[in-house]
Amino acid sequence: MSELSPTRAEMEVQVRGLGRSLVIPPPADDTVDLVMARLTTEPAPTGSFWQRLLAAIGDTGRRLLARWRLAVAVLVTVLLAVFVASPAGAGIREWLGFGAVVVVQDDAPEARTMPSAGSSVAAGLPAGTSEVSLPQARSMVTFGVGVPAALGDPDRVGVSDDRRVVVLQWSDAAPAEGQASPPVQLDQIAGSPDPYYVKKVFEDVEFTTVNGREAVWLKQPHPIVVVDPSGVERTQTARQSGPSLIWQRSGVTLRLEGVAALEQAVTIAESVQ
Amino acid sequence: MRRYTPIAHRTAVLLGAGADADDVVQEAFVKAYRALGSLRDGAPFRPWLLRIVANETKNLHRSTGRRLSRERRADAQRAAFPAVHGTVDPAELAISQQEQDQLRGELLNLPPPQRLVVICRYLLDLDEAETAAVLGIARGTVKSRSSRGLDRLRTSLSAHPTRSEVGHE
């Protein structure tokens, strides 16, 4: 190349210098406030994931959400938790880090070991859960505990120490193609709209229905974030999981793990009585 | 959001939003919020946001309804492009006020594709990958356009011997 003056590198330095010397009026002071004012009229991001997640939360949840500011905060917290827990989340956490919304970051499950293949549900009950009988469980919690007729009575029943979660386990239910299948676990989490199990993913989410209502199917194991109404993460029940189906029933959030096929999981879910 | 307002605003101004930069930034934030779900897991947030800013700036030109001729559009950008004031010690920049003005003029004369890349790379200090993401072009294209843009600036600056630097070549 012919020898020009200045060199390309010098040119680069000069242009950068020009950039530093440009006087650009600062952004308007009220930019953030104006954006926030506009966002308050937005129910939630309208990406398909959000719409469907909202739909999956169900009518009851939405009615409550419309009424209760706290509930809205919880929902936003839950939605944010999805982001914040993802690699892209750091930027968004700062971007949306405002006002009453509590942002929860889920670090704990990262440190835990991934479940070994073929055993998506660890044997035994989760930490912070006491084993009880099914009738005992029913008497301990304030919500109706359902049992899927497709699986029959559970082999193990647990209630979380705060009595907000009931865990049912079947050790060898739903055998797939003659092979011994991993234990199946059904969690039932008290109350709507709180707390929710939230998954750290949006890719990998498949939407389906249980009894005509939207449900979420996650094929890959994902750490779980649980946020209570005050925005506090429930680390005692956050854990790794295999494929899982999440749906709602009578204001209770249900999560089924350990069933490999979506159709089978839906069949089990629809048989809950 | 406060963290990203300055860079979003700077991007809007330098890409030609001018006095409408605040509106562009506001609109971009709202659109970004609505589109949060489309931000891929693991994708960096800043270039994603700046791309929305860049598109909003482009839309601004379109929505003003004026079918601007090429010249008038260049005028519009020139007017939007801020004038240079010596807030930084020129000695620090190794470039005189006169050279800055000249360079600014030549930069505005670059063909738009090259100009956009040069603005992103050197005035906004974005790296190649970010520039590619913001402008929606391939990384190789960023490389070639920035080289060609810089070369063109060198050529045109050399062609005008008003530069004080010419003497010590």
XYZ file of C-alpha atoms in Angstrom:
442
model
C 0.000 0.000 0.000
C 1.225 3.469 -0.823
C 2.626 5.441 2.056
C -0.079 7.757 3.154
C 0.098 10.270 5.889
C -0.926 9.551 8.532
C -0.777 5.773 8.882
C -3.956 3.825 9.488
C -3.044 3.358 13.135
C -2.458 7.084 13.543
C -5.746 7.724 11.820
C -7.448 5.473 14.321
C -5.898 7.416 17.182
C -7.049 10.676 15.651
C -10.612 9.495 15.189
C -10.705 8.226 18.751
C -9.377 11.591 19.851
C -12.140 13.280 17.935
C -14.638 11.053 19.712
C -13.316 12.068 23.113
C -13.407 15.752 22.249
C -16.969 15.750 20.945
C -19.262 17.586 23.262
C -22.516 15.706 23.384
C -25.281 17.157 25.489
C -26.095 14.792 28.359
C -29.256 12.704 28.200
C -32.342 14.318 29.676
C -32.486 13.874 33.444
C -35.971 12.474 33.332
C -35.293 9.792 30.726
C -35.330 6.957 33.236
C -38.422 8.309 35.005
C -40.295 8.690 31.743
C -39.425 5.169 30.704
C -40.464 3.814 34.089
C -43.758 5.691 33.860
C -44.415 4.097 30.507
C -43.419 0.645 31.709
C -45.906 0.706 34.562
C -48.679 0.509 31.984
C -47.016 -2.496 30.418
C -48.254 -5.669 32.084
C -45.113 -7.596 31.216
C -42.758 -8.021 28.316
C -44.776 -9.336 25.391
C -42.327 -11.914 24.204
C -44.120 -15.170 23.640
C -42.389 -16.652 26.639
C -43.771 -13.983 28.934
C -47.271 -14.078 27.597
C -47.375 -17.779 27.924
C -45.785 -17.804 31.323
C -48.395 -15.313 32.462
C -51.085 -17.449 30.941
C -49.603 -20.466 32.648
C -49.897 -18.724 35.961
C -53.583 -18.831 35.424
C -56.683 -16.733 35.832
C -56.693 -16.734 39.588
C -53.122 -15.609 39.662
C -53.768 -12.846 37.189
C -56.777 -11.552 39.088
C -54.760 -11.423 42.220
C -51.899 -9.849 40.360
C -54.138 -7.124 39.064
C -55.275 -6.345 42.572
C -52.283 -6.612 44.737
C -49.278 -4.482 44.326
C -47.297 -6.883 46.406
C -48.337 -9.679 44.148
C -47.200 -7.693 41.140
C -43.893 -7.146 42.806
C -43.662 -10.844 43.437
C -44.422 -11.644 39.845
C -41.908 -9.166 38.556
C -39.421 -10.569 40.995
C -40.109 -14.013 39.728
C -39.784 -12.927 36.121
C -36.596 -11.105 36.908
C -35.268 -14.108 38.692
C -35.445 -15.956 35.402
C -33.288 -13.326 33.811
C -30.957 -12.694 36.630
C -30.216 -16.324 36.994
C -29.249 -16.501 33.335
C -25.894 -15.418 31.937
C -27.558 -12.511 30.159
C -29.083 -11.490 33.435
C -26.368 -9.321 34.845
C -27.069 -6.492 32.456
C -30.772 -6.699 32.955
C -30.523 -6.806 36.688
C -28.841 -3.444 36.621
C -31.098 -2.162 33.948
C -34.274 -2.991 35.809
C -32.850 -2.621 39.264
C -35.341 -0.086 40.541
C -38.036 0.724 43.060
C -39.875 -1.908 44.986
C -38.854 -4.830 42.876
C -36.637 -7.234 44.680
C -34.276 -9.059 42.421
C -33.224 -12.479 43.453
C -30.123 -14.125 42.203
C -29.865 -17.830 42.445
C -26.348 -18.899 43.179
C -26.816 -21.848 45.437
C -27.943 -24.477 42.955
C -24.980 -23.747 40.692
C -22.664 -25.081 43.303
C -24.554 -28.297 43.641
C -23.754 -31.370 41.706
C -25.768 -32.174 38.641
C -27.887 -35.264 38.986
C -26.422 -38.330 37.373
C -27.962 -39.470 34.130
C -31.068 -41.550 34.543
C -31.698 -40.330 38.033
C -33.169 -36.899 37.768
C -34.720 -36.998 41.189
C -32.420 -37.721 44.046
C -33.466 -40.554 46.269
C -35.052 -39.369 49.463
C -36.836 -36.172 50.261
C -35.364 -32.732 49.690
C -33.569 -31.002 52.507
C -35.868 -29.142 54.861
C -38.616 -31.659 54.322
C -39.969 -34.080 56.900
C -41.416 -37.439 55.966
C -45.032 -37.875 57.003
C -48.018 -39.932 55.935
C -50.390 -38.649 53.279
C -53.219 -37.973 55.761
C -50.737 -36.207 58.044
C -49.575 -34.079 55.148
C -53.139 -33.146 54.335
C -53.750 -32.057 57.897
C -50.551 -30.028 58.066
C -51.089 -27.741 55.079
C -53.771 -25.226 54.257
C -54.235 -26.273 50.645
C -55.699 -29.344 49.040
C -53.096 -32.012 48.318
C -53.800 -33.803 45.038
C -52.708 -37.301 44.114
C -52.513 -38.406 40.482
C -54.731 -41.431 39.963
C -52.368 -42.536 37.205
C -49.646 -43.152 39.774
C -51.673 -44.282 42.772
C -50.651 -43.618 46.339
C -47.158 -42.217 46.737
C -44.377 -44.279 48.309
C -43.090 -41.328 50.249
C -44.691 -38.078 51.398
C -42.916 -35.041 52.787
C -43.906 -31.609 54.028
C -41.503 -28.694 54.023
C -40.641 -27.236 57.401
C -42.589 -24.067 56.622
C -45.539 -26.175 55.451
C -45.718 -24.511 52.096
C -44.586 -27.427 49.964
C -45.780 -31.013 49.857
C -43.556 -33.535 48.116
C -44.852 -36.870 46.847
C -42.513 -39.568 45.541
C -43.001 -42.842 43.702
C -39.962 -45.070 43.522
C -40.699 -47.102 40.430
C -43.659 -45.531 38.754
C -44.203 -45.069 35.063
C -41.663 -47.540 33.715
C -40.641 -46.567 30.193
C -40.152 -49.338 27.647
C -39.580 -51.988 30.226
C -36.693 -50.202 31.858
C -36.529 -49.271 35.466
C -37.401 -45.607 35.552
C -36.101 -42.995 37.944
C -38.227 -41.993 40.888
C -41.089 -39.694 40.076
C -41.649 -36.653 42.257
C -44.599 -34.311 42.460
C -44.225 -31.043 44.340
C -47.237 -29.000 45.322
C -46.502 -25.478 46.381
C -48.971 -23.550 48.475
C -50.781 -20.521 47.333
C -51.251 -18.375 44.359
C -49.584 -16.246 43.327
C -46.830 -17.287 45.661
C -44.464 -18.926 45.641
C -43.539 -20.103 42.219
C -40.950 -22.418 40.992
C -39.040 -20.608 38.377
C -36.713 -22.124 35.915
C -33.565 -20.530 34.727
C -34.280 -20.955 31.074
C -36.319 -19.709 28.235
C -34.861 -21.718 25.416
C -35.775 -25.256 26.062
C -39.242 -24.345 27.261
C -42.154 -26.108 25.667
C -45.706 -25.020 26.307
C -48.495 -27.488 26.707
C -51.786 -27.740 28.526
C -53.039 -29.647 31.526
C -56.819 -29.899 31.612
C -56.995 -27.087 29.087
C -54.810 -24.714 31.046
C -51.363 -23.688 30.020
C -48.461 -25.597 31.458
C -44.726 -25.475 31.026
C -42.562 -28.440 30.069
C -38.797 -28.279 30.539
C -36.827 -31.044 28.896
C -33.392 -30.452 30.355
C -32.351 -30.409 33.999
C -32.392 -26.876 35.326
C -31.747 -25.342 38.678
C -34.875 -24.079 40.337
C -35.443 -20.737 41.964
C -38.260 -20.369 44.410
C -39.288 -16.922 45.547
C -41.673 -16.283 48.398
C -44.118 -13.355 48.563
C -41.677 -11.084 50.313
C -39.225 -11.644 47.501
C -36.981 -13.887 49.525
C -35.528 -16.855 47.776
C -36.384 -20.233 49.245
C -33.053 -21.914 49.002
C -34.142 -24.936 50.981
C -36.211 -26.218 48.115
C -34.130 -24.967 45.232
C -32.457 -27.913 43.584
C -31.521 -29.507 40.325
C -34.184 -31.306 38.415
C -34.654 -33.427 35.343
C -37.395 -32.942 32.794
C -40.339 -31.403 34.534
C -43.879 -30.272 33.989
C -45.198 -27.208 35.793
C -48.846 -26.312 36.017
C -51.427 -24.920 38.376
C -54.471 -26.403 39.991
C -56.838 -24.626 42.358
C -54.291 -22.020 43.244
C -51.575 -24.564 43.904
C -48.482 -24.736 41.746
C -47.487 -28.274 40.827
C -44.240 -29.570 39.470
C -43.762 -33.117 38.212
C -40.274 -34.523 37.814
C -38.904 -37.856 36.709
C -41.246 -38.585 33.823
C -39.269 -38.567 30.584
C -42.097 -38.200 28.082
C -44.262 -35.101 27.870
C -47.426 -37.020 26.942
C -47.021 -39.295 29.913
C -46.374 -36.387 32.220
C -49.523 -34.638 31.009
C -51.540 -37.810 31.480
C -50.317 -38.043 35.053
C -50.945 -34.351 35.645
C -54.495 -34.569 34.357
C -55.212 -37.484 36.649
C -54.489 -35.495 39.798
C -57.474 -35.624 42.136
C -31.200 1.391 33.086
C -29.329 4.439 34.382
C -26.134 2.695 33.590
C -27.021 2.324 29.929
C -28.653 5.707 29.385
C -25.417 7.618 28.616
C -24.120 5.159 26.015
C -27.573 4.782 24.484
C -27.894 8.538 24.253
C -24.413 8.975 22.814
C -25.138 6.293 20.247
C -28.375 7.968 19.217
C -26.690 11.360 18.865
C -23.724 10.102 16.891
C -25.876 8.007 14.597
C -27.805 11.132 13.724
C -30.768 11.434 16.074
C -29.715 14.936 17.052
C -32.246 16.757 19.154
C -34.498 13.703 19.086
C -31.911 11.578 20.873
C -33.790 11.614 24.189
C -36.962 10.426 22.502
C -35.036 7.747 20.667
C -33.486 6.497 23.912
C -36.833 6.451 25.676
C -38.457 4.547 22.838
C -35.540 2.146 22.665
C -35.766 1.333 26.373
C -39.471 0.652 26.143
C -38.976 -1.552 23.091
C -36.085 -3.316 24.746
C -38.275 -4.047 27.756
C -40.999 -5.481 25.543
C -38.471 -7.567 23.680
C -36.573 -8.826 26.721
C -37.833 -12.317 26.051
C -36.092 -12.344 22.684
C -32.691 -11.637 24.195
C -31.006 -14.992 23.919
C -29.621 -16.637 26.984
C -26.005 -15.619 27.265
C -26.230 -12.876 24.643
C -24.544 -9.655 25.761
C -27.007 -6.972 26.733
C -25.259 -3.768 25.660
C -24.958 -4.351 21.891
C -28.462 -5.773 21.878
C -29.789 -2.558 23.420
C -27.661 -0.360 21.162
C -28.952 -2.137 18.115
C -32.457 -1.164 19.129
C -31.194 2.395 19.577
C -29.613 2.304 16.107
C -32.808 0.996 14.554
C -34.883 3.590 16.357
C -32.576 6.287 15.015
C -33.058 4.894 11.533
C -36.815 4.817 12.024
C -36.696 8.395 13.170
C -35.367 9.470 9.792
C -38.012 7.400 8.101
C -40.910 8.543 10.271
C -40.219 12.222 9.911
C -41.974 11.606 6.639
C -39.557 13.661 4.678
C -38.234 11.796 1.719
C -34.867 13.336 2.108
C -32.523 13.518 -0.780
C -29.092 12.185 -0.105
C -27.703 15.686 0.304
C -30.436 16.829 2.600
C -30.031 13.745 4.686
C -26.310 14.427 4.957
C -27.178 17.964 6.013
C -29.520 16.603 8.631
C -26.828 14.390 10.043
C -24.293 17.182 9.891
C -26.605 19.361 11.900
C -27.153 16.557 14.366
C -23.487 15.797 14.664
C -22.213 17.907 17.510
C -19.693 20.616 16.921
C -16.289 20.201 18.428
C -15.390 22.202 21.468
C -12.084 21.992 23.175
C -13.091 20.369 26.426
C -10.132 18.055 26.242
C -6.634 19.408 26.054
C -5.681 19.080 22.357
C -2.120 18.236 23.346
C -3.482 15.151 25.029
C -5.171 14.102 21.843
C -2.209 14.755 19.562
C -4.600 16.564 17.269
C -5.255 20.262 16.918
C -8.614 21.975 17.014
C -8.274 22.692 13.313
C -7.524 19.069 12.573
C -10.489 17.993 14.631
C -12.821 20.179 12.633
C -11.351 18.918 9.401
C -11.528 15.310 10.508
C -15.128 15.772 11.566
C -15.954 17.158 8.118
C -14.253 14.268 6.340
C -15.947 11.751 8.596
C -19.327 13.119 7.603
C -18.335 12.795 3.956
C -17.685 9.064 4.263
C -20.193 6.801 2.568
C -22.805 5.977 5.227
C -21.883 2.274 5.603
C -18.263 3.147 6.353
C -19.211 6.120 8.452
C -21.480 4.058 10.693
C -18.754 1.503 11.302
C -16.139 4.156 12.039
C -18.523 5.918 14.417
C -19.298 2.703 16.285
C -15.719 1.498 16.444
C -13.871 4.707 17.289
C -16.337 7.297 18.510
C -18.445 4.912 20.579
C -15.498 2.655 21.401
C -17.354 -0.540 20.573
C -15.299 -3.574 19.657
C -15.696 -5.427 16.369
C -18.190 -7.939 17.694
C -20.333 -5.249 19.315
C -20.251 -3.103 16.195
C -21.330 -6.080 14.115
C -24.208 -6.744 16.499
C -25.310 -3.119 16.679
C -25.293 -2.573 12.928
C -26.517 -6.053 12.095
C -23.630 -6.864 9.773
C -20.944 -9.547 9.692
C -17.795 -9.104 11.674
C -15.677 -9.321 8.533
C -17.720 -6.495 7.063
C -16.989 -4.400 10.126
C -13.293 -5.045 9.641
C -13.237 -4.182 5.932
C -15.472 -1.129 6.251
C -13.491 0.320 9.121
C -10.223 -0.212 7.206
C -11.656 1.371 4.099
C -13.146 4.208 6.096
C -9.858 4.940 7.846
C -7.980 4.762 4.536
C -10.385 7.164 2.949
C -9.952 9.578 5.841
C -6.181 9.327 5.489
C -6.365 9.986 1.778
C -8.665 12.944 2.038
C -6.743 14.473 4.917
C -3.498 14.058 2.962
C -5.108 15.688 -0.026
C -5.741 18.844 1.951
C -2.442 20.254 3.128
C -4.065 22.549 5.648
C -3.004 20.186 8.360
C -0.342 21.564 10.583
C 1.193 18.117 10.829
C 2.183 17.927 7.158
C 5.387 19.852 7.766
C 7.072 17.229 9.910
C 6.565 14.308 7.619
